[in-house]
């Protein structure tokens, strides 16, 4: 299971790097979504995987018995997903706004804040 | 104990809610000023407690240390919170005039206070994942502030700022995941304790490098700084002042915290890289500044070169060097925020921040010229201003450590800083205005003059105080450095006595 997830993470990161190297900023944020999910999977795997063992505590007992799933990474991933979703929504709106004010989605044409020297002449 | 630590954290969010509800009236901006004044009081209270007891810690929600979220303040955290509150108060007074009604309606004051809350949270937390959450709070409000108003150049700079910061955040998150996998804990003190027992020390170094890159992007070090000069000159002056003063310093703070407390296992490797990074950051930043022709762009590149000095202090890792880094951090926040505020007044009176299009400020606004003189020459390291002592301590530490090259680089960069500060002086203040305008302060209303100049004068006065009596500040920085280099007290306080 770990091996499968590790390969998945690798594929996600590779795909997202490919997308983020594109000059189109829309592709860039799709790459960003993929890589943030890869990060979530890293946290998930690092908490060690156990299948079919929910961390439930029997009535009256002080702690769970035997090998159970680690609940903390799941809480962390949940938090990271929520935050990542908020950031993605913001980035998407920003790209939309950039398209409507700058009229382009290509990062090479976005030279207003730091113009090239030949542009200013 | 819990109360002293939690108040500086809760206050900005309370202020933000009030300011948001009152954003259509004049009350909103005064809530912001009042809230930040109270925050300053609370942070001074925290400082007094820390000076009294060394390190103080509190467990949130009553969960004991490695499990719950810990708030912890040592000397470094406490002084950073105080300086954050000072900057926030100064900028919120400045914003009374600087921020127009449209931006107020869009929620400027609420976003600003959330940003301050995020910064304070990042300084006070003792939990790695919690640090990530505070970084996010800080980031999302800074995104909002940066593009508030929606000018073309703001959107353009905003895209670079947003994308690069998101990548660094994801790297940070992956680093947290891997570190958790190795140690099974997220509490920074607990990680510091258990990290030595990890079998695969090579992987620890890999994770250390991930953190270095992630925080390096936030702190804008070489070669990861390109988003900063692309973005910091576009928003309102209040916003760029608070960004310049505080945001990059949170990255530096996180670097100092992680690379003194947690990643101190392979100093020969990690801190050698930091030293190279520091030297190159100083040089590229100051050369970039020399090539610019706009006050805010010059100042933005200067942030980069000054970050290099702080990283240099961390990289040398001797008590004197770390003390220098702490001193530099505090001095630089005051000076840099002040310079951006002054640039705002210069634009208001002379009409632009482009050096080719303005001039004559010395003749018609001598008071502003004097107020510019103090932080500018402090930044360049003129004795006896605060920047001189900061550089002096760092260079002394480098020489003591036989780091001749880095000491020479630091001194040379100081000289080049003077060059570009003289450029601003000669172009904006000394030469006559090219369009024959007389940029006097009298063209501002008396009320606007009060709001704009009082924070500038107050920050300049603080620079002078630090400059003329550096003794207590240097002593404090040395105590803070001693605490950072021997984190035993930090760890035992956080974990509640058990070691």
Short mmCIF file of N, CA, C and O in Angstrom, two decimals, chain A residues 20 25 28 32 35-36 39-40 42-43 46-48 70 72-73 76 79-80 83 86-87 90-91 94-95 97-98 101-102 110-115, chain B residues 129 132-133 136 140 143-144 147 149-150 152-153 155-160 162-163 166-167 169-170 173-174 177-178 180-181 186 226 230 233-234 297:
data_model
loop_
_atom_site.label_atom_id
_atom_site.label_comp_id
_atom_site.label_asym_id
_atom_site.label_seq_id
_atom_site.Cartn_x
_atom_site.Cartn_y
_atom_site.Cartn_z
N UNK A 20 3.26 23.17 -14.16
CA UNK A 20 3.67 24.47 -13.62
C UNK A 20 4.75 25.13 -14.46
O UNK A 20 4.97 26.33 -14.36
N UNK A 25 -0.83 30.57 -17.18
CA UNK A 25 -1.00 30.57 -15.73
C UNK A 25 -2.15 29.67 -15.27
O UNK A 25 -2.16 29.22 -14.13
N UNK A 28 -0.74 26.48 -14.75
CA UNK A 28 0.07 26.57 -13.54
C UNK A 28 -0.77 26.28 -12.30
O UNK A 28 -0.36 25.50 -11.44
N UNK A 32 -0.61 23.40 -9.41
CA UNK A 32 -0.57 23.71 -7.98
C UNK A 32 -1.55 22.83 -7.20
O UNK A 32 -1.24 22.36 -6.10
N UNK A 35 -0.02 19.35 -6.92
CA UNK A 35 1.11 19.21 -6.00
C UNK A 35 0.64 19.36 -4.56
O UNK A 35 1.20 18.74 -3.65
N UNK A 36 -0.42 20.17 -4.33
CA UNK A 36 -0.88 20.28 -2.95
C UNK A 36 -1.53 18.97 -2.50
O UNK A 36 -1.44 18.58 -1.34
N UNK A 39 1.25 16.71 -1.50
CA UNK A 39 1.71 17.03 -0.15
C UNK A 39 0.79 16.40 0.89
O UNK A 39 1.23 15.86 1.91
N UNK A 40 -0.53 16.46 0.61
CA UNK A 40 -1.48 15.84 1.54
C UNK A 40 -1.23 14.34 1.66
O UNK A 40 -1.29 13.77 2.76
N UNK A 42 1.59 12.85 1.23
CA UNK A 42 2.83 12.64 1.99
C UNK A 42 2.53 12.59 3.49
O UNK A 42 2.97 11.70 4.21
N UNK A 43 1.72 13.56 3.94
CA UNK A 43 1.37 13.58 5.37
C UNK A 43 0.62 12.29 5.73
O UNK A 43 0.88 11.66 6.76
N UNK A 46 2.99 9.35 5.86
CA UNK A 46 3.98 9.41 6.94
C UNK A 46 3.38 9.04 8.28
O UNK A 46 4.11 8.74 9.23
N UNK A 47 2.04 9.05 8.38
CA UNK A 47 1.41 8.62 9.63
C UNK A 47 1.26 7.11 9.72
O UNK A 47 0.62 6.61 10.64
N UNK A 48 1.86 6.38 8.78
CA UNK A 48 1.79 4.92 8.68
C UNK A 48 0.36 4.43 8.43
O UNK A 48 -0.59 4.95 8.97
N UNK A 70 -3.76 5.82 12.59
CA UNK A 70 -3.37 7.05 13.26
C UNK A 70 -4.33 8.16 12.83
O UNK A 70 -4.44 8.46 11.64
N UNK A 72 -4.28 11.38 13.70
CA UNK A 72 -3.73 12.73 13.58
C UNK A 72 -3.46 13.15 12.13
O UNK A 72 -3.89 14.23 11.72
N UNK A 73 -2.79 12.30 11.31
CA UNK A 73 -2.55 12.73 9.92
C UNK A 73 -3.84 13.03 9.19
O UNK A 73 -3.88 13.94 8.35
N UNK A 76 -4.80 16.43 10.11
CA UNK A 76 -3.91 17.39 9.46
C UNK A 76 -4.27 17.55 7.98
O UNK A 76 -4.34 18.66 7.46
N UNK A 79 -7.36 19.61 7.50
CA UNK A 79 -7.06 21.04 7.62
C UNK A 79 -6.38 21.55 6.36
O UNK A 79 -6.74 22.60 5.82
N UNK A 80 -5.38 20.77 5.88
CA UNK A 80 -4.63 21.21 4.71
C UNK A 80 -5.52 21.28 3.48
O UNK A 80 -5.37 22.18 2.65
N UNK A 83 -7.64 24.52 3.76
CA UNK A 83 -6.83 25.70 3.48
C UNK A 83 -6.45 25.74 1.99
O UNK A 83 -6.56 26.76 1.33
N UNK A 86 -9.28 26.91 -0.13
CA UNK A 86 -9.44 28.38 -0.06
C UNK A 86 -8.43 29.09 -0.93
O UNK A 86 -8.76 30.00 -1.69
N UNK A 87 -7.17 28.64 -0.85
CA UNK A 87 -6.12 29.28 -1.63
C UNK A 87 -6.36 29.07 -3.12
O UNK A 87 -6.15 29.98 -3.93
N UNK A 90 -8.99 31.40 -4.31
CA UNK A 90 -8.44 32.75 -4.45
C UNK A 90 -7.60 32.86 -5.72
O UNK A 90 -7.73 33.81 -6.49
N UNK A 91 -6.73 31.85 -5.94
CA UNK A 91 -5.84 31.90 -7.10
C UNK A 91 -6.64 31.90 -8.39
O UNK A 91 -6.32 32.63 -9.34
N UNK A 94 -8.07 35.24 -8.94
CA UNK A 94 -6.99 36.15 -9.33
C UNK A 94 -6.65 35.99 -10.80
O UNK A 94 -6.45 36.97 -11.53
N UNK A 95 -6.59 34.73 -11.27
CA UNK A 95 -6.29 34.48 -12.68
C UNK A 95 -7.39 35.06 -13.58
O UNK A 95 -7.12 35.63 -14.62
N UNK A 97 -9.32 37.54 -12.85
CA UNK A 97 -9.17 38.99 -12.81
C UNK A 97 -8.01 39.44 -13.69
O UNK A 97 -8.10 40.43 -14.42
N UNK A 98 -6.93 38.64 -13.65
CA UNK A 98 -5.77 38.98 -14.47
C UNK A 98 -6.14 38.91 -15.94
O UNK A 98 -5.75 39.76 -16.74
N UNK A 101 -8.28 42.03 -16.74
CA UNK A 101 -7.63 43.35 -16.75
C UNK A 101 -6.39 43.38 -17.65
O UNK A 101 -6.13 44.38 -18.29
N UNK A 102 -5.62 42.28 -17.68
CA UNK A 102 -4.40 42.30 -18.48
C UNK A 102 -4.65 41.74 -19.89
O UNK A 102 -3.84 41.94 -20.78
N UNK A 110 3.06 39.18 -18.97
CA UNK A 110 2.74 39.94 -17.74
C UNK A 110 3.99 40.68 -17.28
O UNK A 110 4.77 40.18 -16.48
N UNK A 111 4.21 41.84 -17.84
CA UNK A 111 5.43 42.58 -17.52
C UNK A 111 5.10 43.98 -17.02
O UNK A 111 5.89 44.90 -17.23
N UNK A 112 3.96 44.16 -16.39
CA UNK A 112 3.59 45.53 -16.02
C UNK A 112 4.28 45.96 -14.73
O UNK A 112 4.77 47.08 -14.61
N UNK A 113 4.34 45.05 -13.76
CA UNK A 113 4.93 45.42 -12.48
C UNK A 113 6.45 45.55 -12.58
O UNK A 113 7.07 46.34 -11.89
N UNK A 114 7.07 44.76 -13.45
CA UNK A 114 8.53 44.87 -13.62
C UNK A 114 8.83 44.86 -15.12
O UNK A 114 9.18 43.82 -15.66
N UNK A 115 8.64 45.98 -15.78
CA UNK A 115 8.80 45.99 -17.23
C UNK A 115 10.22 45.65 -17.66
O UNK A 115 11.18 45.95 -16.97
N UNK B 129 2.67 22.32 12.84
CA UNK B 129 1.51 22.40 11.96
C UNK B 129 0.75 23.70 12.21
O UNK B 129 0.22 24.31 11.29
N UNK B 132 2.23 26.36 10.27
CA UNK B 132 1.73 26.33 8.89
C UNK B 132 0.40 27.06 8.80
O UNK B 132 0.18 27.86 7.88
N UNK B 133 -0.49 26.81 9.77
CA UNK B 133 -1.79 27.47 9.74
C UNK B 133 -1.64 28.98 9.84
O UNK B 133 -2.27 29.74 9.11
N UNK B 136 -0.60 30.48 6.70
CA UNK B 136 -1.71 30.59 5.76
C UNK B 136 -2.58 31.79 6.07
O UNK B 136 -3.00 32.51 5.16
N UNK B 140 -3.06 34.58 3.19
CA UNK B 140 -4.30 34.89 2.49
C UNK B 140 -4.69 36.34 2.72
O UNK B 140 -5.17 37.00 1.81
N UNK B 143 -2.41 38.40 0.49
CA UNK B 143 -2.88 38.36 -0.91
C UNK B 143 -3.96 39.43 -1.10
O UNK B 143 -3.93 40.19 -2.07
N UNK B 144 -4.92 39.42 -0.16
CA UNK B 144 -6.01 40.39 -0.26
C UNK B 144 -5.50 41.81 -0.25
O UNK B 144 -5.90 42.64 -1.08
N UNK B 147 -3.60 43.01 -3.61
CA UNK B 147 -4.34 43.34 -4.84
C UNK B 147 -5.53 44.24 -4.56
O UNK B 147 -6.32 44.50 -5.46
N UNK B 149 -7.77 47.12 -4.61
CA UNK B 149 -7.77 48.24 -5.53
C UNK B 149 -7.74 47.75 -6.96
O UNK B 149 -8.35 48.35 -7.83
N UNK B 150 -7.04 46.64 -7.22
CA UNK B 150 -7.12 45.98 -8.52
C UNK B 150 -6.50 46.73 -9.68
O UNK B 150 -6.98 46.64 -10.80
N UNK B 152 -3.66 47.33 -12.64
CA UNK B 152 -3.02 46.35 -13.50
C UNK B 152 -1.71 45.83 -12.89
O UNK B 152 -1.46 44.63 -12.89
N UNK B 153 -0.88 46.75 -12.42
CA UNK B 153 0.42 46.28 -11.92
C UNK B 153 0.25 45.50 -10.62
O UNK B 153 1.05 44.62 -10.32
N UNK B 155 -2.29 43.41 -10.00
CA UNK B 155 -2.67 42.07 -10.40
C UNK B 155 -1.44 41.32 -10.88
O UNK B 155 -1.21 40.15 -10.54
N UNK B 156 -0.63 42.00 -11.68
CA UNK B 156 0.56 41.37 -12.24
C UNK B 156 1.54 40.96 -11.14
O UNK B 156 1.99 39.81 -11.08
N UNK B 157 1.84 41.90 -10.24
CA UNK B 157 2.74 41.57 -9.12
C UNK B 157 2.11 40.52 -8.23
O UNK B 157 2.79 39.65 -7.70
N UNK B 158 0.77 40.61 -8.07
CA UNK B 158 0.06 39.68 -7.21
C UNK B 158 0.20 38.24 -7.69
O UNK B 158 0.39 37.33 -6.88
N UNK B 159 0.14 38.02 -8.99
CA UNK B 159 0.26 36.66 -9.51
C UNK B 159 1.61 36.06 -9.14
O UNK B 159 1.69 34.93 -8.67
N UNK B 160 2.67 36.85 -9.29
CA UNK B 160 4.00 36.32 -8.94
C UNK B 160 4.10 36.04 -7.45
O UNK B 160 4.63 35.02 -7.02
N UNK B 162 1.62 35.45 -5.29
CA UNK B 162 0.75 34.35 -4.88
C UNK B 162 1.34 33.01 -5.28
O UNK B 162 1.47 32.10 -4.45
N UNK B 163 1.74 32.87 -6.55
CA UNK B 163 2.19 31.56 -7.01
C UNK B 163 3.44 31.10 -6.28
O UNK B 163 3.51 29.97 -5.79
N UNK B 166 2.69 30.12 -2.73
CA UNK B 166 1.95 28.86 -2.60
C UNK B 166 2.89 27.67 -2.77
O UNK B 166 2.79 26.68 -2.04
N UNK B 167 3.84 27.77 -3.69
CA UNK B 167 4.78 26.67 -3.86
C UNK B 167 5.59 26.47 -2.58
O UNK B 167 5.77 25.34 -2.11
N UNK B 169 4.73 27.20 0.39
CA UNK B 169 3.85 26.65 1.42
C UNK B 169 3.70 25.14 1.28
O UNK B 169 3.71 24.40 2.26
N UNK B 170 3.57 24.69 0.02
CA UNK B 170 3.39 23.26 -0.20
C UNK B 170 4.66 22.50 0.19
O UNK B 170 4.61 21.42 0.79
N UNK B 173 4.66 22.23 3.87
CA UNK B 173 3.71 21.22 4.33
C UNK B 173 4.28 19.81 4.14
O UNK B 173 4.18 18.96 5.04
N UNK B 174 4.92 19.56 2.98
CA UNK B 174 5.52 18.24 2.77
C UNK B 174 6.63 18.00 3.79
O UNK B 174 6.76 16.88 4.31
N UNK B 177 5.11 16.92 6.94
CA UNK B 177 4.66 15.53 6.84
C UNK B 177 5.81 14.56 7.06
O UNK B 177 5.70 13.61 7.85
N UNK B 178 6.94 14.81 6.38
CA UNK B 178 8.07 13.90 6.51
C UNK B 178 8.65 13.92 7.92
O UNK B 178 9.02 12.89 8.48
N UNK B 180 7.05 14.60 10.62
CA UNK B 180 6.12 13.89 11.49
C UNK B 180 6.31 12.39 11.35
O UNK B 180 6.28 11.65 12.33
N UNK B 181 6.51 11.95 10.11
CA UNK B 181 6.73 10.52 9.89
C UNK B 181 7.97 10.01 10.61
O UNK B 181 8.00 8.87 11.07
N UNK B 186 4.56 16.76 16.44
CA UNK B 186 4.58 18.02 15.71
C UNK B 186 5.02 19.18 16.59
O UNK B 186 5.19 20.29 16.13
N UNK B 226 12.76 36.62 -6.30
CA UNK B 226 12.30 37.44 -7.42
C UNK B 226 10.87 37.94 -7.29
O UNK B 226 10.51 38.94 -7.88
N UNK B 230 9.06 42.25 -7.49
CA UNK B 230 7.99 42.31 -8.48
C UNK B 230 6.68 42.76 -7.87
O UNK B 230 5.80 43.24 -8.56
N UNK B 233 6.24 46.94 -4.70
CA UNK B 233 6.09 48.36 -5.01
C UNK B 233 4.71 48.69 -5.55
O UNK B 233 4.44 49.82 -5.91
N UNK B 234 3.80 47.67 -5.62
CA UNK B 234 2.52 47.93 -6.25
C UNK B 234 1.38 48.34 -5.31
O UNK B 234 0.56 49.16 -5.71
N UNK B 297 11.07 50.64 -5.52
CA UNK B 297 11.79 49.48 -6.05
C UNK B 297 13.17 49.37 -5.42
O UNK B 297 13.64 48.27 -5.10
#
